[in-house]
Amino acid sequence: MKTALITGITGQDGSYLAKFLLSKGYDVYGTYRRTSHRQLERLVSMQIHKQTNLEYADLTDQISLNHVIKKVQPDEIYNLAAQSFVGVSFYEPFLTSNVTGLGALRVFEAVREFSPHSKIYHASSSEMFGNSAEIKNENSRLYPASPYGVSKVYAHKSAQLYRKSYDMFISCGILFNHESPFRGLEFVTRKITSAVAKIKLNRQKKISLGNLKAKRDWGFAGDYVKAMWMMLQQDEPDDFVISTGESHSVEDFLTKAFEYSGLGNWENFVDIDKKYFRPSEIDDLVGDYSKAEKILGWKPDMKYEELVKLMVDTDFTLEQNNKIDDNF
Ligand code: NAP
Ligand code: G4F
């Protein structure tokens, strides 16, 4: 039986990946942080919390990472933990750099010192590319447009450096946006689908949003965690873009979600609020996943329209049962 350690197991991707690895027969460990509130809700909803081994560790605390990596000696490590919300990275740039940038370096150092045989998957991001018109691949220029993007570039370059300098197996997945019913409520897709459910049930009148013109390459998280695992089944480490190859605007997502729900024209329900605009924005992000298709045999399964419907339907059922938080 192989052993895997997931940093960030409580997040969207961590929970999907844990479920996937359990289905493959892995002994799954995950790191989590002490908080004053419940944070295992995704693992509990998926009914896998009792099958995973949880260990305290924080990406800002080298000792905690050393301890867990030394103890578990995993065959595979998936470094998913991060301050992952781009909007907040403008308000908390130091924290974001520390967790999302330096945090990855701490994981690589802990592995180098205490478990050099472990293969590492590192979660890089399409946010590293910033603004430029072309479809992005593994060789596209990195020109980040947020403190989060800058931090991800630092971690990505560190991964490549450690791979080359110390012969470590570190593969980077350059993942484009991926969503699901387990997406955090602050991200725009889930913000929209959770609001649609509340509006439909007369529990909310309007939703406030920012830049509706921005376009993103939105895929399904369940498809994307499979690509992470595939990268670690290769003989050599490498970098791979994971995407769908098409982008849609926030306005298009709104249109599809409101029409599908039966509420009709989104314009009757949306306010534009300046506070959701970012100091610097990426207008459009589209990825070319042909390298992943050729080498890993990976391609996305769920289509964009199906993803919108899945999120709208799931949030409606959740809200009927009063299970969506009211924080956003
Ligand atoms: P997420 O839902 O925000 O999950 C982030 C995870 O990191 C959570 O488990 C969180 O723990 C943990 N974390 C945050 N700060 C930490 C710290 N200081 N120490 C240890 N753990 C910490 O993010 P996601 O969508 O699953 O994304 C997973 C990874 O892929 C992230 O690195 C993200 O930047 C990257 N990525 C995501 C996308 C996307 O579209 N989803 C695209 C490209 C790259 P708590 O539960 O305690 O907060
Ligand atoms: O859903 P978002 O917050 O995702 P964003 O910024 O693209 O970042 C996500 O994808 C990255 C991959 O490229 C990941 F690395 C990162 O961790 C995260 O998962 O925003 C998407 C777009 C942006 O252009 C934003 O300005 O939606 C626009 N938007 C418009 N109104 C809004 C809102 N975004 C949010 N969160 N909330 C709004 O009200």
Short mmCIF file of C-alpha atoms and ligand atoms in Angstrom, two decimals:
data_model
loop_
_atom_site.label_atom_id
_atom_site.label_comp_id
_atom_site.label_asym_id
_atom_site.label_seq_id
_atom_site.Cartn_x
_atom_site.Cartn_y
_atom_site.Cartn_z
CA MET A 1 0.00 0.00 0.00
CA LYS A 2 1.38 3.42 -0.96
CA THR A 3 1.34 6.31 1.52
CA ALA A 4 0.40 9.85 0.47
CA LEU A 5 0.61 13.07 2.47
CA ILE A 6 -1.57 16.02 1.41
CA THR A 7 -0.88 19.50 2.73
CA GLY A 8 -4.16 21.43 2.54
CA ILE A 9 -6.34 18.31 2.77
CA THR A 10 -9.22 20.40 4.19
CA GLY A 11 -9.47 22.54 1.02
CA GLN A 12 -11.45 21.93 -2.17
CA ASP A 13 -8.68 20.04 -4.00
CA GLY A 14 -7.36 18.33 -0.88
CA SER A 15 -10.70 16.70 -0.17
CA TYR A 16 -11.26 15.56 -3.79
CA LEU A 17 -7.70 14.24 -3.94
CA ALA A 18 -8.02 12.39 -0.62
CA LYS A 19 -11.16 10.70 -1.88
CA PHE A 20 -9.46 9.77 -5.16
CA LEU A 21 -6.34 8.36 -3.44
CA LEU A 22 -8.44 6.36 -0.96
CA SER A 23 -10.28 4.81 -3.92
CA LYS A 24 -6.87 3.77 -5.27
CA GLY A 25 -6.02 2.02 -1.99
CA TYR A 26 -3.59 4.63 -0.59
CA ASP A 27 -2.96 5.20 3.09
CA VAL A 28 -3.82 8.91 3.16
CA TYR A 29 -2.35 11.45 5.60
CA GLY A 30 -3.23 15.12 5.59
CA THR A 31 -2.06 18.22 7.42
CA TYR A 32 -4.45 20.62 9.05
CA ARG A 33 -4.24 23.73 11.21
CA ARG A 34 -5.73 24.46 14.58
CA THR A 35 -8.66 26.86 14.11
CA SER A 36 -11.43 28.08 16.38
CA HIS A 37 -14.12 26.73 14.05
CA ARG A 38 -14.92 23.51 12.21
CA GLN A 39 -12.76 23.07 9.14
CA LEU A 40 -13.22 19.39 8.30
CA GLU A 41 -16.61 19.96 6.68
CA ARG A 42 -15.57 18.87 3.18
CA LEU A 43 -14.01 15.64 4.46
CA VAL A 44 -17.10 15.00 6.60
CA SER A 45 -19.47 15.69 3.65
CA MET A 46 -17.53 13.23 1.53
CA GLN A 47 -17.62 10.77 4.46
CA ILE A 48 -13.86 10.22 4.35
CA HIS A 49 -12.80 11.99 7.57
CA LYS A 50 -12.50 8.69 9.44
CA GLN A 51 -10.38 7.09 6.73
CA THR A 52 -7.74 9.84 6.66
CA ASN A 53 -4.93 10.37 9.16
CA LEU A 54 -4.79 14.01 10.18
CA GLU A 55 -1.60 15.66 11.50
CA TYR A 56 -1.11 19.23 12.68
CA ALA A 57 1.23 21.29 10.49
CA ASP A 58 1.33 24.84 9.23
CA LEU A 59 3.25 26.02 6.18
CA THR A 60 4.65 28.92 8.19
CA ASP A 61 6.13 26.53 10.79
CA GLN A 62 9.17 24.60 9.55
CA ILE A 63 9.35 22.40 12.67
CA SER A 64 5.79 21.14 12.17
CA LEU A 65 6.52 20.21 8.54
CA ASN A 66 9.79 18.50 9.45
CA HIS A 67 8.02 16.50 12.12
CA VAL A 68 5.16 15.21 9.97
CA ILE A 69 7.29 14.44 6.91
CA LYS A 70 9.89 12.63 9.03
CA LYS A 71 7.14 10.63 10.75
CA VAL A 72 5.04 9.67 7.71
CA GLN A 73 7.86 9.08 5.16
CA PRO A 74 5.27 9.28 2.36
CA ASP A 75 5.77 7.81 -1.08
CA GLU A 76 3.97 10.84 -2.50
CA ILE A 77 3.48 14.36 -1.15
CA TYR A 78 0.87 16.69 -2.60
CA ASN A 79 1.63 20.28 -1.61
CA LEU A 80 -1.76 21.94 -1.97
CA ALA A 81 -1.78 24.22 1.09
CA ALA A 82 -1.81 27.93 0.31
CA GLN A 83 -3.50 31.24 0.98
CA SER A 84 -5.28 30.67 -2.33
CA PHE A 85 -7.62 33.64 -2.66
CA VAL A 86 -6.20 36.23 -5.09
CA GLY A 87 -8.44 39.05 -3.80
CA VAL A 88 -7.21 38.69 -0.21
CA SER A 89 -3.57 38.56 -1.34
CA PHE A 90 -3.80 42.32 -2.03
CA TYR A 91 -4.88 42.90 1.60
CA GLU A 92 -2.49 40.35 3.15
CA PRO A 93 0.59 40.30 0.90
CA PHE A 94 3.06 39.32 3.64
CA LEU A 95 0.95 36.41 4.85
CA THR A 96 0.37 35.26 1.27
CA SER A 97 4.10 35.40 0.48
CA ASN A 98 4.92 33.53 3.67
CA VAL A 99 2.38 30.72 3.18
CA THR A 100 2.06 30.42 -0.61
CA GLY A 101 5.66 31.31 -1.52
CA LEU A 102 8.01 30.46 1.35
CA GLY A 103 5.68 27.71 2.60
CA ALA A 104 6.41 25.63 -0.50
CA LEU A 105 10.14 26.08 0.03
CA ARG A 106 9.72 24.82 3.61
CA VAL A 107 8.03 21.67 2.30
CA PHE A 108 10.83 21.09 -0.24
CA GLU A 109 13.50 21.58 2.46
CA ALA A 110 11.75 19.20 4.86
CA VAL A 111 11.61 16.53 2.14
CA ARG A 112 15.24 17.08 1.14
CA GLU A 113 16.34 16.63 4.74
CA PHE A 114 13.97 13.98 6.12
CA SER A 115 12.35 12.02 3.27
CA PRO A 116 14.35 12.41 0.04
CA HIS A 117 12.69 9.39 -1.60
CA SER A 118 9.25 11.12 -1.58
CA LYS A 119 7.86 12.27 -4.91
CA ILE A 120 6.34 15.77 -4.67
CA TYR A 121 3.42 17.30 -6.54
CA HIS A 122 3.40 21.08 -6.19
CA ALA A 123 0.32 23.21 -6.90
CA SER A 124 1.43 25.97 -9.26
CA SER A 125 -1.17 28.23 -10.84
CA SER A 126 -2.25 29.90 -14.07
CA GLU A 127 -2.31 33.11 -12.03
CA MET A 128 1.50 33.09 -12.53
CA PHE A 129 1.05 34.07 -16.20
CA GLY A 130 -0.68 37.39 -15.63
CA ASN A 131 -2.01 39.37 -18.55
CA SER A 132 -1.11 38.51 -22.11
CA ALA A 133 -3.26 37.57 -25.05
CA GLU A 134 -1.90 34.16 -26.03
CA ILE A 135 -3.10 30.68 -24.97
CA LYS A 136 -0.72 29.65 -22.20
CA ASN A 137 1.52 26.59 -22.14
CA GLU A 138 4.37 25.39 -19.92
CA ASN A 139 6.84 27.78 -21.64
CA SER A 140 4.73 30.94 -21.54
CA ARG A 141 6.17 34.02 -19.88
CA LEU A 142 5.42 34.46 -16.17
CA TYR A 143 4.22 38.00 -15.48
CA PRO A 144 2.07 37.77 -12.33
CA ALA A 145 -0.54 40.41 -11.53
CA SER A 146 -1.17 39.83 -7.80
CA PRO A 147 0.81 39.13 -4.61
CA TYR A 148 -0.64 35.61 -4.84
CA GLY A 149 0.69 35.21 -8.40
CA VAL A 150 4.12 36.51 -7.37
CA SER A 151 4.19 34.02 -4.48
CA LYS A 152 3.25 31.15 -6.80
CA VAL A 153 6.07 32.15 -9.18
CA TYR A 154 8.53 32.05 -6.26
CA ALA A 155 7.34 28.56 -5.29
CA HIS A 156 7.32 27.35 -8.92
CA LYS A 157 10.87 28.56 -9.55
CA SER A 158 12.01 27.04 -6.23
CA ALA A 159 10.48 23.70 -7.27
CA GLN A 160 12.37 23.80 -10.57
CA LEU A 161 15.60 24.76 -8.77
CA TYR A 162 15.34 21.94 -6.23
CA ARG A 163 14.49 19.47 -9.00
CA LYS A 164 17.63 20.45 -10.89
CA SER A 165 20.05 21.09 -8.01
CA TYR A 166 19.21 18.18 -5.72
CA ASP A 167 17.78 15.70 -8.19
CA MET A 168 14.45 15.76 -6.33
CA PHE A 169 11.23 14.49 -7.91
CA ILE A 170 9.07 17.62 -7.88
CA SER A 171 6.36 17.98 -10.53
CA CYS A 172 4.42 21.20 -10.89
CA GLY A 173 0.82 21.26 -12.06
CA ILE A 174 0.06 24.65 -13.58
CA LEU A 175 -3.66 24.39 -12.98
CA PHE A 176 -6.19 26.80 -14.42
CA ASN A 177 -9.30 27.65 -12.40
CA HIS A 178 -11.21 24.60 -11.28
CA GLU A 179 -14.47 24.64 -9.45
CA SER A 180 -16.97 22.30 -7.80
CA PRO A 181 -19.77 22.25 -5.25
CA PHE A 182 -16.94 22.21 -2.66
CA ARG A 183 -15.40 25.47 -3.93
CA GLY A 184 -14.92 28.15 -1.25
CA LEU A 185 -17.89 30.53 -1.07
CA GLU A 186 -15.74 33.61 -1.81
CA PHE A 187 -14.68 32.48 -5.31
CA VAL A 188 -16.84 33.97 -8.04
CA THR A 189 -18.47 30.77 -9.39
CA ARG A 190 -19.58 29.48 -6.00
CA LYS A 191 -20.50 33.01 -4.90
CA ILE A 192 -22.89 33.10 -7.86
CA THR A 193 -24.38 29.60 -7.49
CA SER A 194 -24.88 29.94 -3.73
CA ALA A 195 -26.61 33.32 -4.29
CA VAL A 196 -28.82 31.83 -7.01
CA ALA A 197 -30.02 29.22 -4.51
CA LYS A 198 -30.75 31.82 -1.82
CA ILE A 199 -32.53 34.16 -4.27
CA LYS A 200 -34.64 31.30 -5.59
CA LEU A 201 -35.71 30.42 -2.05
CA ASN A 202 -36.46 34.12 -1.25
CA ARG A 203 -33.69 34.30 1.32
CA GLN A 204 -31.63 36.92 -0.54
CA LYS A 205 -32.59 39.67 -3.02
CA LYS A 206 -29.35 40.58 -4.81
CA ILE A 207 -25.73 39.64 -5.28
CA SER A 208 -22.85 42.17 -5.39
CA LEU A 209 -20.02 41.45 -7.79
CA GLY A 210 -16.98 43.13 -9.35
CA ASN A 211 -15.53 42.81 -12.85
CA LEU A 212 -17.97 40.81 -14.99
CA LYS A 213 -15.81 41.08 -18.12
CA ALA A 214 -12.95 38.93 -16.76
CA LYS A 215 -12.66 35.55 -18.49
CA ARG A 216 -11.39 32.32 -16.97
CA ASP A 217 -10.72 28.75 -18.14
CA TRP A 218 -13.02 26.93 -15.71
CA GLY A 219 -12.76 23.15 -15.26
CA PHE A 220 -14.01 20.63 -12.70
CA ALA A 221 -11.85 19.96 -9.60
CA GLY A 222 -12.68 16.24 -9.66
CA ASP A 223 -11.01 15.94 -13.10
CA TYR A 224 -8.00 18.01 -12.07
CA VAL A 225 -6.94 16.01 -8.98
CA LYS A 226 -6.59 12.96 -11.21
CA ALA A 227 -3.97 14.86 -13.24
CA MET A 228 -2.01 15.55 -10.01
CA TRP A 229 -1.81 11.82 -9.31
CA MET A 230 -0.89 11.02 -12.92
CA MET A 231 2.09 13.39 -12.71
CA LEU A 232 3.52 11.39 -9.81
CA GLN A 233 3.15 8.06 -11.64
CA GLN A 234 5.71 9.19 -14.25
CA ASP A 235 9.40 8.22 -14.18
CA GLU A 236 10.58 11.82 -14.48
CA PRO A 237 9.34 15.04 -12.85
CA ASP A 238 8.08 17.82 -15.11
CA ASP A 239 5.67 20.77 -15.41
CA PHE A 240 2.18 20.39 -16.89
CA VAL A 241 -0.60 22.82 -17.77
CA ILE A 242 -4.01 21.46 -16.73
CA SER A 243 -6.96 23.31 -18.27
CA THR A 244 -9.96 22.94 -20.58
CA GLY A 245 -8.71 25.10 -23.46
CA GLU A 246 -11.70 27.48 -23.44
CA SER A 247 -12.53 30.55 -21.41
CA HIS A 248 -15.82 32.21 -20.45
CA SER A 249 -16.59 35.56 -18.85
CA VAL A 250 -18.03 36.00 -15.37
CA GLU A 251 -21.05 37.50 -17.18
CA ASP A 252 -21.46 34.29 -19.17
CA PHE A 253 -21.32 32.21 -15.97
CA LEU A 254 -24.00 34.49 -14.48
CA THR A 255 -26.18 34.16 -17.56
CA LYS A 256 -25.96 30.36 -17.59
CA ALA A 257 -26.53 30.00 -13.84
CA PHE A 258 -29.55 32.35 -13.67
CA GLU A 259 -31.17 30.96 -16.81
CA TYR A 260 -30.71 27.34 -15.73
CA SER A 261 -32.14 28.07 -12.28
CA GLY A 262 -35.30 29.50 -13.84
CA LEU A 263 -34.71 32.98 -12.38
CA GLY A 264 -34.19 34.41 -15.87
CA ASN A 265 -32.27 37.62 -16.55
CA TRP A 266 -29.34 38.02 -14.10
CA GLU A 267 -29.43 41.81 -14.52
CA ASN A 268 -32.48 41.94 -12.24
CA PHE A 269 -30.44 40.49 -9.38
CA VAL A 270 -26.88 41.85 -9.66
CA ASP A 271 -25.27 45.02 -8.23
CA ILE A 272 -21.78 46.07 -9.16
CA ASP A 273 -19.64 46.96 -6.14
CA LYS A 274 -16.24 48.61 -6.55
CA LYS A 275 -14.85 46.74 -3.57
CA TYR A 276 -14.75 43.53 -5.59
CA PHE A 277 -12.52 45.05 -8.29
CA ARG A 278 -8.83 44.26 -7.85
CA PRO A 279 -5.95 46.76 -8.05
CA SER A 280 -4.68 44.72 -10.96
CA GLU A 281 -6.72 42.22 -12.98
CA ILE A 282 -6.12 39.42 -15.47
CA ASP A 283 -8.55 39.91 -18.36
CA ASP A 284 -8.46 36.43 -19.85
CA LEU A 285 -6.78 33.11 -19.03
CA VAL A 286 -6.84 30.10 -21.36
CA GLY A 287 -4.56 27.07 -21.13
CA ASP A 288 -3.23 24.58 -23.66
CA TYR A 289 -3.25 21.12 -22.01
CA SER A 290 -1.79 19.24 -25.01
CA LYS A 291 1.42 18.27 -23.16
CA ALA A 292 -0.62 16.67 -20.34
CA GLU A 293 -2.76 14.86 -22.92
CA LYS A 294 0.28 13.55 -24.78
CA ILE A 295 2.45 12.49 -21.83
CA LEU A 296 -0.05 11.75 -19.05
CA GLY A 297 -3.03 10.72 -21.18
CA TRP A 298 -5.12 13.30 -19.29
CA LYS A 299 -7.97 15.39 -20.62
CA PRO A 300 -10.89 17.13 -18.91
CA ASP A 301 -14.16 15.19 -18.74
CA MET A 302 -16.75 17.64 -17.45
CA LYS A 303 -17.90 20.37 -19.81
CA TYR A 304 -18.36 23.97 -18.66
CA GLU A 305 -22.18 23.89 -19.00
CA GLU A 306 -22.36 20.68 -16.94
CA LEU A 307 -20.20 22.27 -14.25
CA VAL A 308 -22.53 25.28 -13.98
CA LYS A 309 -25.55 22.99 -13.68
CA LEU A 310 -23.88 20.74 -11.10
CA MET A 311 -23.00 23.74 -8.91
CA VAL A 312 -26.46 25.35 -9.24
CA ASP A 313 -28.26 22.07 -8.47
CA THR A 314 -26.04 21.18 -5.50
CA ASP A 315 -26.30 24.64 -3.94
CA PHE A 316 -30.08 24.63 -4.31
CA THR A 317 -30.32 21.32 -2.45
CA LEU A 318 -27.88 22.51 0.22
CA GLU A 319 -29.77 25.78 0.74
CA GLN A 320 -33.10 23.95 0.97
CA ASN A 321 -31.54 22.14 3.92
CA ASN A 322 -30.08 25.40 5.34
CA LYS A 323 -26.56 24.16 4.84
CA ILE A 324 -24.90 27.14 3.11
CA ASP A 325 -23.17 29.61 5.44
CA ASP A 326 -24.31 33.23 5.45
CA ASN A 327 -20.85 34.79 5.60
CA PHE A 328 -20.58 36.08 2.06
P1 NAP B 1 -8.42 26.05 -0.87
O1 NAP B 1 -9.75 25.41 -0.98
O2 NAP B 1 -8.32 27.48 -0.50
O3 NAP B 1 -7.55 25.17 0.16
C1 NAP B 1 -6.33 25.65 0.67
C2 NAP B 1 -5.82 24.71 1.73
O4 NAP B 1 -4.61 25.26 2.28
C3 NAP B 1 -6.79 24.53 2.91
O5 NAP B 1 -6.71 23.20 3.36
C4 NAP B 1 -6.20 25.46 3.97
O6 NAP B 1 -6.50 25.09 5.30
C5 NAP B 1 -4.71 25.25 3.71
N1 NAP B 1 -3.88 26.31 4.28
C6 NAP B 1 -4.03 27.65 4.17
N2 NAP B 1 -3.07 28.28 4.87
C7 NAP B 1 -2.28 27.33 5.42
C8 NAP B 1 -1.14 27.34 6.25
N3 NAP B 1 -0.58 28.47 6.69
N4 NAP B 1 -0.59 26.16 6.64
C9 NAP B 1 -1.15 24.99 6.25
N5 NAP B 1 -2.26 24.91 5.49
C10 NAP B 1 -2.80 26.07 5.06
O7 NAP B 1 -7.62 25.89 -2.25
P2 NAP B 1 -7.86 24.86 -3.46
O8 NAP B 1 -8.79 25.47 -4.42
O9 NAP B 1 -8.14 23.53 -2.89
O10 NAP B 1 -6.42 24.88 -4.15
C11 NAP B 1 -5.41 23.96 -3.78
C12 NAP B 1 -4.06 24.49 -4.25
O11 NAP B 1 -4.07 24.68 -5.67
C13 NAP B 1 -3.66 25.84 -3.67
O12 NAP B 1 -2.26 25.86 -3.53
C14 NAP B 1 -4.09 26.82 -4.74
O13 NAP B 1 -3.32 28.01 -4.64
C15 NAP B 1 -3.77 26.03 -5.99
N6 NAP B 1 -4.56 26.35 -7.18
C16 NAP B 1 -5.92 26.31 -7.13
C17 NAP B 1 -6.64 26.55 -8.28
C18 NAP B 1 -8.16 26.52 -8.28
O14 NAP B 1 -8.75 27.01 -9.25
N7 NAP B 1 -8.79 25.91 -7.29
C19 NAP B 1 -5.98 26.82 -9.49
C20 NAP B 1 -4.59 26.83 -9.49
C21 NAP B 1 -3.88 26.57 -8.35
P3 NAP B 1 -7.81 25.67 6.08
O15 NAP B 1 -8.92 24.77 5.68
O16 NAP B 1 -7.40 25.53 7.49
O17 NAP B 1 -7.98 27.08 5.64
O1 G4F B 2 -13.07 33.20 -8.58
P1 G4F B 2 -11.92 34.12 -8.47
O2 G4F B 2 -11.71 34.78 -7.16
O3 G4F B 2 -10.65 33.31 -8.96
P2 G4F B 2 -9.20 33.77 -9.46
O4 G4F B 2 -8.85 35.12 -8.99
O5 G4F B 2 -9.13 33.55 -10.94
O6 G4F B 2 -8.24 32.74 -8.70
C1 G4F B 2 -8.52 31.34 -8.67
O7 G4F B 2 -7.91 30.73 -9.78
C2 G4F B 2 -6.47 30.78 -9.80
C3 G4F B 2 -6.00 30.08 -11.08
O8 G4F B 2 -5.83 31.04 -12.10
C4 G4F B 2 -5.96 30.07 -8.56
F1 G4F B 2 -4.60 30.02 -8.59
C5 G4F B 2 -6.46 30.78 -7.33
O9 G4F B 2 -6.02 30.06 -6.17
C6 G4F B 2 -7.98 30.78 -7.35
O10 G4F B 2 -8.44 29.45 -7.19
O11 G4F B 2 -12.07 35.29 -9.56
C7 G4F B 2 -12.27 35.00 -10.92
C8 G4F B 2 -12.59 36.30 -11.67
C9 G4F B 2 -11.60 37.43 -11.37
O12 G4F B 2 -11.28 38.09 -12.56
C10 G4F B 2 -12.36 38.37 -10.47
O13 G4F B 2 -11.97 39.74 -10.56
O14 G4F B 2 -13.85 36.77 -11.23
C11 G4F B 2 -13.77 38.18 -11.03
N1 G4F B 2 -14.83 38.60 -10.10
C12 G4F B 2 -15.83 39.48 -10.41
N2 G4F B 2 -16.61 39.68 -9.32
C13 G4F B 2 -14.95 38.23 -8.82
C14 G4F B 2 -16.07 38.90 -8.32
N3 G4F B 2 -14.22 37.37 -8.07
C15 G4F B 2 -14.62 37.17 -6.78
N4 G4F B 2 -13.94 36.29 -6.03
N5 G4F B 2 -15.72 37.82 -6.25
C16 G4F B 2 -16.47 38.70 -6.97
O15 G4F B 2 -17.42 39.29 -6.46
#
